[in-house]
Coordinates of N, CA and C and ligand atoms in Angstrom, one line a residue:
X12 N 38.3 0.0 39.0 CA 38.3 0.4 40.4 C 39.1 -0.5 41.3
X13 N 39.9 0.0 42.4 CA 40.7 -0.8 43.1 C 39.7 -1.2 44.2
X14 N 39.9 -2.5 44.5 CA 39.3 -3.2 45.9 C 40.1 -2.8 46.9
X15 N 40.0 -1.9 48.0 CA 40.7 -2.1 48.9 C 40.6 -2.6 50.4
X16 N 39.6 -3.5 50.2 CA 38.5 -3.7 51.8 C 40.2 -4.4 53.0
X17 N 40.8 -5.3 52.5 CA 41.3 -5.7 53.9 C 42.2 -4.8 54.1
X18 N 42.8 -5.7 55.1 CA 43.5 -4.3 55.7 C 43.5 -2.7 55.8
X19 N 42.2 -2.9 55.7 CA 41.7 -1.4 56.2 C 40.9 -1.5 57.7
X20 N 41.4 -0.4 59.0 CA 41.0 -0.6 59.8 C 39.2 -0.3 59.6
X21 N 38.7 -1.1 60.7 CA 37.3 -1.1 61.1 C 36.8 0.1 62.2
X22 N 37.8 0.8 62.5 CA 37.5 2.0 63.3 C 37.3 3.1 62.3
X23 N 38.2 3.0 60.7 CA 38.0 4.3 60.4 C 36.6 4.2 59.5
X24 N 35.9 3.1 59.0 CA 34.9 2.7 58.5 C 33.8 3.4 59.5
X25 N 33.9 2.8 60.9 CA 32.7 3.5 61.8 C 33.1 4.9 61.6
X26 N 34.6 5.7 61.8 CA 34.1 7.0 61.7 C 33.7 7.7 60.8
X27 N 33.8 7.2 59.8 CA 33.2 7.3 58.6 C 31.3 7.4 58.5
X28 N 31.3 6.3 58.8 CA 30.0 6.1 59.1 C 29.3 7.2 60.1
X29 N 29.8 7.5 61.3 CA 29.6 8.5 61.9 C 29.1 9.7 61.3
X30 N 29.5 10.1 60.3 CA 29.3 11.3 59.9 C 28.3 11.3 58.8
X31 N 27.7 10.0 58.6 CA 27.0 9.4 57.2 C 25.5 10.7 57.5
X32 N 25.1 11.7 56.9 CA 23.5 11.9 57.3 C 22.5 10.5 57.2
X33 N 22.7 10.3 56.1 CA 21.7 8.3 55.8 C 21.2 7.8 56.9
X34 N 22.8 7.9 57.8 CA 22.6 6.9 59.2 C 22.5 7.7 60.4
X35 N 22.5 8.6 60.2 CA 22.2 9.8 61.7 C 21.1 9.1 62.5
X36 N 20.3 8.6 62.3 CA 19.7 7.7 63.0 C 20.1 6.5 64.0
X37 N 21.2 6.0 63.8 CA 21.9 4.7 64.3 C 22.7 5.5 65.2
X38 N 22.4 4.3 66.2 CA 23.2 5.1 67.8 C 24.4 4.0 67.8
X39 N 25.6 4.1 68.4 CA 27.3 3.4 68.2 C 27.0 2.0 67.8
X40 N 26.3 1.0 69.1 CA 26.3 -0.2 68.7 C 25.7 -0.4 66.7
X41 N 24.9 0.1 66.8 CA 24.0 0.0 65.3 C 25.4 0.4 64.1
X42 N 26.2 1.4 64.3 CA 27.1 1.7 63.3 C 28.1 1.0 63.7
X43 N 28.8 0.6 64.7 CA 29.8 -0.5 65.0 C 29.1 -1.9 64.2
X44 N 28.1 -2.6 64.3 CA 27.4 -3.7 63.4 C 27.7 -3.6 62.1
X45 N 27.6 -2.0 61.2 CA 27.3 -2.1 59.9 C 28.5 -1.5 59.8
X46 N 29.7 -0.9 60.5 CA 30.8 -1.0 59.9 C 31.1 -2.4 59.9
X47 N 30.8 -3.5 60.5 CA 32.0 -4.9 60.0 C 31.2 -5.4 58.9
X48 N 30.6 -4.6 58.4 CA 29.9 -5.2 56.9 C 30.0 -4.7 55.7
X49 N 30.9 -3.6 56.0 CA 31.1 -2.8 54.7 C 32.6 -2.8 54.3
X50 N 32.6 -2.4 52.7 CA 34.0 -2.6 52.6 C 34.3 -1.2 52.0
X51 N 35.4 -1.0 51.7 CA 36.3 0.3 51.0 C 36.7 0.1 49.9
X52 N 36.4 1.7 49.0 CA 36.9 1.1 47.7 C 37.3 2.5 47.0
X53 N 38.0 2.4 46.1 CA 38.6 3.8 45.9 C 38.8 3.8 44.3
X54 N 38.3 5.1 43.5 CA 38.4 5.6 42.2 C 38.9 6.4 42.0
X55 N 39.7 6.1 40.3 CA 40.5 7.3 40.3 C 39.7 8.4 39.3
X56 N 40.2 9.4 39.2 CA 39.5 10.5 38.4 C 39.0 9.9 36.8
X57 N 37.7 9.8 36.7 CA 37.2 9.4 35.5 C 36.8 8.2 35.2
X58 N 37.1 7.6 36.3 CA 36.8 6.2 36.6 C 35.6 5.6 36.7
X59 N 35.0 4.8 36.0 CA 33.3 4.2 35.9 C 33.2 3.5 37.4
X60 N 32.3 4.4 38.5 CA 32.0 3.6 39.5 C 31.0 2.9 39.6
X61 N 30.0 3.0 39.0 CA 28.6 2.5 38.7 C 28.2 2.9 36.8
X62 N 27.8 1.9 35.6 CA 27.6 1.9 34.9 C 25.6 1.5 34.7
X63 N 25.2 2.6 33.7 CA 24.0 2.5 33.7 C 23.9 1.4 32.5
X64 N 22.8 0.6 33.6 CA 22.3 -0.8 33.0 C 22.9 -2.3 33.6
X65 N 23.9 -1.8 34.1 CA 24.3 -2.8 35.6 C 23.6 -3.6 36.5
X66 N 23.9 -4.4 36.7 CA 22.8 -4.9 37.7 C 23.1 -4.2 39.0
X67 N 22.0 -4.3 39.5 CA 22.9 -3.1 41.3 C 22.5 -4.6 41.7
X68 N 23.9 -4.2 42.8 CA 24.1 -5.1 44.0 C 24.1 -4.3 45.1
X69 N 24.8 -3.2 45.1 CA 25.7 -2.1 46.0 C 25.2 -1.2 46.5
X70 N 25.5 -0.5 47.9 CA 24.9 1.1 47.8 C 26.2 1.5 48.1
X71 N 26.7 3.1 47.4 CA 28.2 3.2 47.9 C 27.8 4.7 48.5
X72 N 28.6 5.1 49.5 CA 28.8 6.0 50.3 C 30.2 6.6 50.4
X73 N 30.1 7.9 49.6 CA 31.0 9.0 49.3 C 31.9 9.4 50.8
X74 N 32.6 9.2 50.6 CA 33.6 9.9 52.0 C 34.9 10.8 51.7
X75 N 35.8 10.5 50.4 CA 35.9 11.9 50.3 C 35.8 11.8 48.4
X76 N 35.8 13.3 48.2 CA 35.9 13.0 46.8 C 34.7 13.7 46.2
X77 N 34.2 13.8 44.5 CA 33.1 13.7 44.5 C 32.8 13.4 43.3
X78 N 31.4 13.2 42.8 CA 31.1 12.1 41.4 C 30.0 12.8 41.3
X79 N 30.3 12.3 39.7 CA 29.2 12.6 38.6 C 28.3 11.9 38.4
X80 N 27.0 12.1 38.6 CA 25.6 10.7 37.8 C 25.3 11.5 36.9
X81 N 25.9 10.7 35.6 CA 25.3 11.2 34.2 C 24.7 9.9 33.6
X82 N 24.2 10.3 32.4 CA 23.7 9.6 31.4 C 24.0 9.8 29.8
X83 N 24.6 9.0 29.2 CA 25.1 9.4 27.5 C 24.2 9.2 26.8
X84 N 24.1 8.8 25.2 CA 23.2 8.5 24.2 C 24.6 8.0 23.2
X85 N 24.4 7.2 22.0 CA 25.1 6.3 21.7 C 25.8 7.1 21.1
X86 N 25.7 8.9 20.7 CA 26.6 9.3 20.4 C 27.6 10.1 21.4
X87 N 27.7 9.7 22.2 CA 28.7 9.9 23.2 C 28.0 11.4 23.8
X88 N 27.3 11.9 23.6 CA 26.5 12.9 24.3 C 26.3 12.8 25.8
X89 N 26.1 13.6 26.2 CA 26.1 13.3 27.9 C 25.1 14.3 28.5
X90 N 24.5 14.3 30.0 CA 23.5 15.3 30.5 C 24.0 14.6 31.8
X91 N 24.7 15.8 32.5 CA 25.0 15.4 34.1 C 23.8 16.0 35.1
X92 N 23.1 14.7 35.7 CA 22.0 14.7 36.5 C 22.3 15.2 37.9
X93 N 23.5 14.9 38.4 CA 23.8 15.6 39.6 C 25.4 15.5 39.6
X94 N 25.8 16.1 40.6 CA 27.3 16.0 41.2 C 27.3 15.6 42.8
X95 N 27.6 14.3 43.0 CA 27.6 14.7 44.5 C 29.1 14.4 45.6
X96 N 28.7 14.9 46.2 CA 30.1 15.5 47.1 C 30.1 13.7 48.2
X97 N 31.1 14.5 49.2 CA 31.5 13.7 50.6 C 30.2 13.1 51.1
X98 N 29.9 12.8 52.0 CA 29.0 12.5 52.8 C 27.5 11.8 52.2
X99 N 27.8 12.1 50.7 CA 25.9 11.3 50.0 C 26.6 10.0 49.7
X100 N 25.3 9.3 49.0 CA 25.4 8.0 49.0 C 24.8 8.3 47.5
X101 N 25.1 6.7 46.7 CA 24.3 6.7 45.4 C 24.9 4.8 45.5
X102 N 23.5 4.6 44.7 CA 23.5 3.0 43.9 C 22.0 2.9 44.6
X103 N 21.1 3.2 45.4 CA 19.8 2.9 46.0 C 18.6 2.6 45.4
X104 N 19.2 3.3 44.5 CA 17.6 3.2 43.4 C 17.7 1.5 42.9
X105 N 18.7 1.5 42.0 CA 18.8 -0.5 41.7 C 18.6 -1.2 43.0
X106 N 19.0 -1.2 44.3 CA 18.3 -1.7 45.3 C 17.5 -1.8 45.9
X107 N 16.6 -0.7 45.5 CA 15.0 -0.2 46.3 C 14.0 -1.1 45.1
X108 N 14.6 -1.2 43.7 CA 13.4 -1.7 43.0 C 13.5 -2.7 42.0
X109 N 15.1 -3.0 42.8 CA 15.7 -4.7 41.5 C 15.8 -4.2 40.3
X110 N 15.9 -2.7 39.6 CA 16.2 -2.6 38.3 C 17.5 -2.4 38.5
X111 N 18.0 -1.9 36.9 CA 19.1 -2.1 36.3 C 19.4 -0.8 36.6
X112 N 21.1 -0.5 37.0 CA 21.4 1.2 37.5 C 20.7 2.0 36.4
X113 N 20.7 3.0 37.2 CA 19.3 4.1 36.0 C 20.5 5.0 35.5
X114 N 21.3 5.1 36.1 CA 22.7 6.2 35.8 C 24.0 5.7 35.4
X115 N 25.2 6.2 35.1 CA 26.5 5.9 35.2 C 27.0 7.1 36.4
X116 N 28.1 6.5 37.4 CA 28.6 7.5 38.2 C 29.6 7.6 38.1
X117 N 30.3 8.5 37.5 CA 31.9 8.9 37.3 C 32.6 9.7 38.4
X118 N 33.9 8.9 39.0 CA 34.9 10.0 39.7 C 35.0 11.3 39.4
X119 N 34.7 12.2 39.6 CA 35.6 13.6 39.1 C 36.5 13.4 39.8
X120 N 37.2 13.1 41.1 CA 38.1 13.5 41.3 C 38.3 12.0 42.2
X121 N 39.5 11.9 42.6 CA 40.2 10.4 43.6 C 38.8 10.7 44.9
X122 N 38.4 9.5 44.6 CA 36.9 9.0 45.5 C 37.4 7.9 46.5
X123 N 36.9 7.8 48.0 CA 37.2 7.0 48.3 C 35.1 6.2 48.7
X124 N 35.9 5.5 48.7 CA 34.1 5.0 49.2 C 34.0 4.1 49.9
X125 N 32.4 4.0 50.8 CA 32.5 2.7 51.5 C 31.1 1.8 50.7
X126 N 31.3 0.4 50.9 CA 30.2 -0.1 50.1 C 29.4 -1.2 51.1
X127 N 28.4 -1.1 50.6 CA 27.1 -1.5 51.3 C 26.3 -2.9 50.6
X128 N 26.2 -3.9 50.9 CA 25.9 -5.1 50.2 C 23.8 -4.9 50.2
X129 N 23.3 -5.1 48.9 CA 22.1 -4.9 48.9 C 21.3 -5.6 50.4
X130 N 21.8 -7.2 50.6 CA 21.2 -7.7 51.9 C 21.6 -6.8 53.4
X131 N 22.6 -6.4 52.9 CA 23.0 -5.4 54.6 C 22.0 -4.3 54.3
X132 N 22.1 -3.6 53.3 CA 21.5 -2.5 53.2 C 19.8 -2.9 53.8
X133 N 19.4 -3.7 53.1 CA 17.8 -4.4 53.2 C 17.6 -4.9 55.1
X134 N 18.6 -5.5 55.8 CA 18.7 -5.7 56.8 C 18.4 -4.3 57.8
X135 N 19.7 -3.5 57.6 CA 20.0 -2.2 58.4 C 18.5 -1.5 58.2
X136 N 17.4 -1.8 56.8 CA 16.8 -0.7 57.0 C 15.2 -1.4 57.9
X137 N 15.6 -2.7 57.9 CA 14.2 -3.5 58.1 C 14.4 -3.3 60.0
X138 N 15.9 -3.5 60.2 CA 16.1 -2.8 61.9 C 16.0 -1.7 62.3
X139 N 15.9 -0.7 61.2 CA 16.3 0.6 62.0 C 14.9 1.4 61.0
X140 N 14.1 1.6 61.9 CA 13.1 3.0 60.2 C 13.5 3.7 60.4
X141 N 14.5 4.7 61.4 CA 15.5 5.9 61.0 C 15.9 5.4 59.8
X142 N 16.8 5.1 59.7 CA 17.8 4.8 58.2 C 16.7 4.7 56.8
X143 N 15.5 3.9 57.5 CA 14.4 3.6 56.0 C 13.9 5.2 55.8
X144 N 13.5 5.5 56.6 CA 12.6 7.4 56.5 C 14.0 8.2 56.3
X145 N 15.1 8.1 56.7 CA 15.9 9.2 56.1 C 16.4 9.1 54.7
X146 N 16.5 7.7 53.8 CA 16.3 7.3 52.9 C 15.6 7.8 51.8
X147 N 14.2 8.0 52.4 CA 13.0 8.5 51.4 C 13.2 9.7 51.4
X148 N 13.6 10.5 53.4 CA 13.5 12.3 52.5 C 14.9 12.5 51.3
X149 N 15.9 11.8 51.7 CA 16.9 11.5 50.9 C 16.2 11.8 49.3
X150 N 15.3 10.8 48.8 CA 15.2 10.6 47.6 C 13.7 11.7 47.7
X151 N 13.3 12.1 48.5 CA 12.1 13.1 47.8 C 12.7 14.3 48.0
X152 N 14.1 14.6 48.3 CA 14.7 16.1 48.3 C 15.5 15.6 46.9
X153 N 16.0 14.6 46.2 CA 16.4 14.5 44.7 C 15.4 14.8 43.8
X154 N 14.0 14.3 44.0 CA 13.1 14.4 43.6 C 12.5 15.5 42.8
X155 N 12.8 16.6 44.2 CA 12.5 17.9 43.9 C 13.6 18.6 43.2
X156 N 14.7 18.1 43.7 CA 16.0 18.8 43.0 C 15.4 18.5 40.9
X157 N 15.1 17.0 41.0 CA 14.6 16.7 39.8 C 13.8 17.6 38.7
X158 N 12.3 17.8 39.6 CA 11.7 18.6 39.4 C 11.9 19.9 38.6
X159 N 12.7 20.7 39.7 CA 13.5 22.0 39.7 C 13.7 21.9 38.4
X160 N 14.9 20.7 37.8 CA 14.8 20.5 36.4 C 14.1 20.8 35.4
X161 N 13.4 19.9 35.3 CA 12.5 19.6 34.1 C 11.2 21.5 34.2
X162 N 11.7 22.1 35.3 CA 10.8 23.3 35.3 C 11.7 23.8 34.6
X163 N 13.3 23.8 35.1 CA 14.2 24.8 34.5 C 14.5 24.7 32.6
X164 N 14.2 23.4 32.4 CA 14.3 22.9 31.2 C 13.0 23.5 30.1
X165 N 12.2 23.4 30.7 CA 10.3 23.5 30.2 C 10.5 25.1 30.0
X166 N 10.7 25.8 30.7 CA 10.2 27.1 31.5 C 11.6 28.5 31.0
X167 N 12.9 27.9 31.3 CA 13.6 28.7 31.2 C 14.6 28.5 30.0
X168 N 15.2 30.3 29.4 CA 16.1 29.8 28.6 C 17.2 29.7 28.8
X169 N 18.1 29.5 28.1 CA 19.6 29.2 28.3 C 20.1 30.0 29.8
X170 N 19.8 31.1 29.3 CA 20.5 32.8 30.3 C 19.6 32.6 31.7
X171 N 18.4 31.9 31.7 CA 17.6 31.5 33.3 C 18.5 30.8 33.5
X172 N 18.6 29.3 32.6 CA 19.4 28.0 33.4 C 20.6 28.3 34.0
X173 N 21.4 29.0 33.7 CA 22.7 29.4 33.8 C 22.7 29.8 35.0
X174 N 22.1 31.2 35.1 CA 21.7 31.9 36.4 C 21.6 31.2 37.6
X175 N 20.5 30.3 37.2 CA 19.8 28.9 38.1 C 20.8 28.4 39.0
X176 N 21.6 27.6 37.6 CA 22.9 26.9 38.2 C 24.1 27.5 39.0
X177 N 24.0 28.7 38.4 CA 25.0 29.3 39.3 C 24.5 29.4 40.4
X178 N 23.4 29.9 40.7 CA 22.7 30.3 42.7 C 23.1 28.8 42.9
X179 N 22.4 28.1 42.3 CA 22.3 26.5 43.0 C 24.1 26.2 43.2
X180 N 24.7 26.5 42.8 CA 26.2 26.2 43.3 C 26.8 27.2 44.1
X181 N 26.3 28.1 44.6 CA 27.1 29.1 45.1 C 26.7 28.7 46.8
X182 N 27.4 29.3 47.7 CA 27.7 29.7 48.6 C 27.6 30.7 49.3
X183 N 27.1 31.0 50.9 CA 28.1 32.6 51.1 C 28.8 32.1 51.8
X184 N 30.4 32.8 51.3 CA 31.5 33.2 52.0 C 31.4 34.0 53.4
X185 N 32.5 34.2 54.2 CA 32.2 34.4 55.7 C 32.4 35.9 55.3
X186 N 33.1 36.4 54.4 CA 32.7 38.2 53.9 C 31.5 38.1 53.7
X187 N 30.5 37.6 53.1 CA 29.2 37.6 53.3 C 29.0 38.1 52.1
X188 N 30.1 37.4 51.0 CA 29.5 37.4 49.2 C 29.0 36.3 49.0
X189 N 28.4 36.2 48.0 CA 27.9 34.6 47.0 C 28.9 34.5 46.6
X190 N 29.3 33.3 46.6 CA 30.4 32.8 45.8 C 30.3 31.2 45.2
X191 N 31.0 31.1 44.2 CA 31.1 29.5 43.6 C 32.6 29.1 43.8
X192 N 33.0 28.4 44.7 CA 34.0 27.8 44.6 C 34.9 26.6 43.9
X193 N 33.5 25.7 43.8 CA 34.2 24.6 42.9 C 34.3 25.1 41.4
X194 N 35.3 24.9 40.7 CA 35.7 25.0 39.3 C 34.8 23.9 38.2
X195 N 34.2 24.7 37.7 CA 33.7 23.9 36.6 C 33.7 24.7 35.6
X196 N 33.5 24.0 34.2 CA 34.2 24.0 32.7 C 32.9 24.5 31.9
X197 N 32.7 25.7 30.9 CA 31.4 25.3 30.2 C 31.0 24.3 30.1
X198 N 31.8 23.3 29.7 CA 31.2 22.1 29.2 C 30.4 21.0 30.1
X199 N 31.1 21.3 31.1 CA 30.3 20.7 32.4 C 28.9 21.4 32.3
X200 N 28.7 23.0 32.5 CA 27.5 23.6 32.6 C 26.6 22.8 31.6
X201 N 27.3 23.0 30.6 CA 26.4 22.9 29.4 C 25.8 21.7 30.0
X202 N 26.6 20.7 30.2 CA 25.7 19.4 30.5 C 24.9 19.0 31.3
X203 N 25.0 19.8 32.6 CA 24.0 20.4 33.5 C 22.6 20.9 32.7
X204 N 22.5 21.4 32.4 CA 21.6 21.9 32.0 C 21.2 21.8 30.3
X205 N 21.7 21.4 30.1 CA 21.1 20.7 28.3 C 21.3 21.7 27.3
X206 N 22.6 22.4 27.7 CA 22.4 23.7 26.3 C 23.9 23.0 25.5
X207 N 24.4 24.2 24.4 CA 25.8 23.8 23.9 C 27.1 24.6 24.9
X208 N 27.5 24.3 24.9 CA 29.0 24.8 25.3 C 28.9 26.1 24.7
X209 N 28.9 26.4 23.6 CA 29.2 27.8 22.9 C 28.2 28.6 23.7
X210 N 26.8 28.3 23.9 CA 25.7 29.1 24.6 C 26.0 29.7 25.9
X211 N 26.2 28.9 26.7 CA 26.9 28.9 28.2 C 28.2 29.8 28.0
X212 N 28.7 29.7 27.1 CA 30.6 30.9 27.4 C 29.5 32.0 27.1
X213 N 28.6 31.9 26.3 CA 27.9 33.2 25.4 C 27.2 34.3 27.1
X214 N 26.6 33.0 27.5 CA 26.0 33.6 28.5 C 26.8 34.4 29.5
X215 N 27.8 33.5 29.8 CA 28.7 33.8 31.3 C 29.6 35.1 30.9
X216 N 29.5 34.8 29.7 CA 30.6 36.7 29.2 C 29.5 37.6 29.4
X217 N 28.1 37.3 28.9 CA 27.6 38.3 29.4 C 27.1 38.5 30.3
X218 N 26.6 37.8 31.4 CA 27.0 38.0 32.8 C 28.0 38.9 33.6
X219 N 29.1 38.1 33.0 CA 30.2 39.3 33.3 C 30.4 40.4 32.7
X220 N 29.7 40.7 31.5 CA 30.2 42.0 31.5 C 28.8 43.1 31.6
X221 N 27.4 42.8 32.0 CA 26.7 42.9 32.7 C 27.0 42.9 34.5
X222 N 28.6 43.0 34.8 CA 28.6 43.1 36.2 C 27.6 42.3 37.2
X223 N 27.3 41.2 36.5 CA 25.8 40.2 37.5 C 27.4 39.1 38.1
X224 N 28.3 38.7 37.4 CA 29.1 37.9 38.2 C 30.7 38.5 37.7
X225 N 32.0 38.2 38.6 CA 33.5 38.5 38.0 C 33.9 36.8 38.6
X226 N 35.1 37.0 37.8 CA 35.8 35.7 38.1 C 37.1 36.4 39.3
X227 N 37.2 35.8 40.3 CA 39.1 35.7 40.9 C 39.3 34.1 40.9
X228 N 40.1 34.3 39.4 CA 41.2 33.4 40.0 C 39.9 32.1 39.2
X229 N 39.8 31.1 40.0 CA 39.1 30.0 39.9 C 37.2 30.1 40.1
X230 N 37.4 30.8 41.5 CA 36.2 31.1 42.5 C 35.5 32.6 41.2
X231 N 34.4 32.3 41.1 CA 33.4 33.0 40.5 C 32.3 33.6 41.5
X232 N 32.3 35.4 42.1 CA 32.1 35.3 42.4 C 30.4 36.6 42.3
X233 N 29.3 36.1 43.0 CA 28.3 36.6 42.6 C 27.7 37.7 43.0
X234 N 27.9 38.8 42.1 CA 27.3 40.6 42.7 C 25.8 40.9 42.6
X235 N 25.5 40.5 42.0 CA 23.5 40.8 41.4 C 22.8 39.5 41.9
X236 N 21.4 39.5 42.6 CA 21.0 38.4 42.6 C 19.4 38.7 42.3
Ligands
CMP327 P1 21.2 3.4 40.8 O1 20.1 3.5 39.7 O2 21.2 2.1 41.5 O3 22.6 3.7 40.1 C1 22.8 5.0 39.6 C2 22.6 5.9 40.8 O4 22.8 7.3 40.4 C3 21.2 5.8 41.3 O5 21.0 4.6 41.8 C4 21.2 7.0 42.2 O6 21.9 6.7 43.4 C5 22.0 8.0 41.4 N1 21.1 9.0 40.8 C6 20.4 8.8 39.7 N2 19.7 9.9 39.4 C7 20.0 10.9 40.3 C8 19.7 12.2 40.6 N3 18.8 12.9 39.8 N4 20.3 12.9 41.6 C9 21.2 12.2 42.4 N5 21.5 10.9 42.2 C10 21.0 10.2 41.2

């Protein structure tokens, strides 16, 4: 990962910050403070930004870009626990309870980020209980997302999960269809959701030829719900 903290201005850090939900709480002075405390750091696609079993020091804050929290097994196996976009944050959990990262978080795509030193973090939240309470619904809306999981895992088969994941990624467009815009790979699906690659193409062809989804182009988009 490249360090890029100096000579990066301190104004684009606040505007950055500005837009953080985390910190929607903090009125200018409070984000003017914790921008001169943070620094910038930038990944390239595929890039290990946090490795599970690490010691956390960090909380990092996504601003553009977006990353994977997966987990392997020693045969290089994988189960991607989330994707998250611009504006979330991840490393909190090793901060909130001194363990070792619970995840690894991979670039998908050129990440830029800003980073948060565990004592700033511990500071900002002991001044501000906006930042501490929006924190928790933070982690009790992962929670449930969690949840959601282990029901979809328990409960449904391949052809539910699939379905699942697809609503859960879709959209409506301003025509006023469902749609999935971001591009992802069976093999991604698959790993979402814990099936094989072959399962997932099995499913999605029959989806489509079930008329429940058509592809244009990249964007998949959704007829049946
Ligand atoms: P930490 O354990 O410090 O390092 C890995 C990070 O991945 C973790 O903090 C969270 O920020 C993030 N993470 C782990 N599990 C999930 C999840 N289910 N959803 C979203 N983010 C997660």
């Amino acid at each position: 990962m490249t360090s890029v903290a100096p000579g990066v201005t301190r104004s684009l850090s606040l505007l950055v910050l500005h837009g953080v939900p985390l910190l929607s709480g903090l009125d200018r002075d409070e984000l003017e403070k914790l921008s001169h405390v943070t620094g910038r750091r930038r990944a390239e696609r595929g890039e290990f930004i946090v490795r599970a079993g690490d010691v956390a020091d960090s909380l990092f804050i996504l601003f553009s870009g977006s990353a994977k929290v997966l987990n392997s097994d020693d045969e290089g196996r994988e189960v991607i626990l989330a994707v998250l976009k611009a504006g979330e944050f991840f490393g909190e959990m090793g901060l909130i309870d001194g363990s070792p990262r619970s995840a690894s978080v991979v670039a998908q795509e050129t990440c830029e980020l800003l980073v948060i030193s565990r004592d700033d973090l511990h500071r900002c939240m002991q001044d501000n209980f906006q930042v501490a309470l929006k924190l928790m619904q933070i982690l009790v809306h992962r929670l449930r997302g969690a949840d959601e999981k282990i029901e979809s895992l328990a409960l449904l088969d391949v052809y539910g999960r699939v379905a699942r994941l697809m609503l859960d990624m879709s959209e409506l467009a301003d025509d006023g269809r469902r749609i999935i815009k971001r591009k992802i790979s069976k093999q991604e699906m698959a790993r979402m959701i814990g099936a094989s690659r072959e399962m997932v193409s099995k499913v999605v062809r029959n989806l489509e030829n079930s008329g429940y989804i058509h592809y244009e182009g990249d964007v998949i988009v959704i007829l049946g719900e």
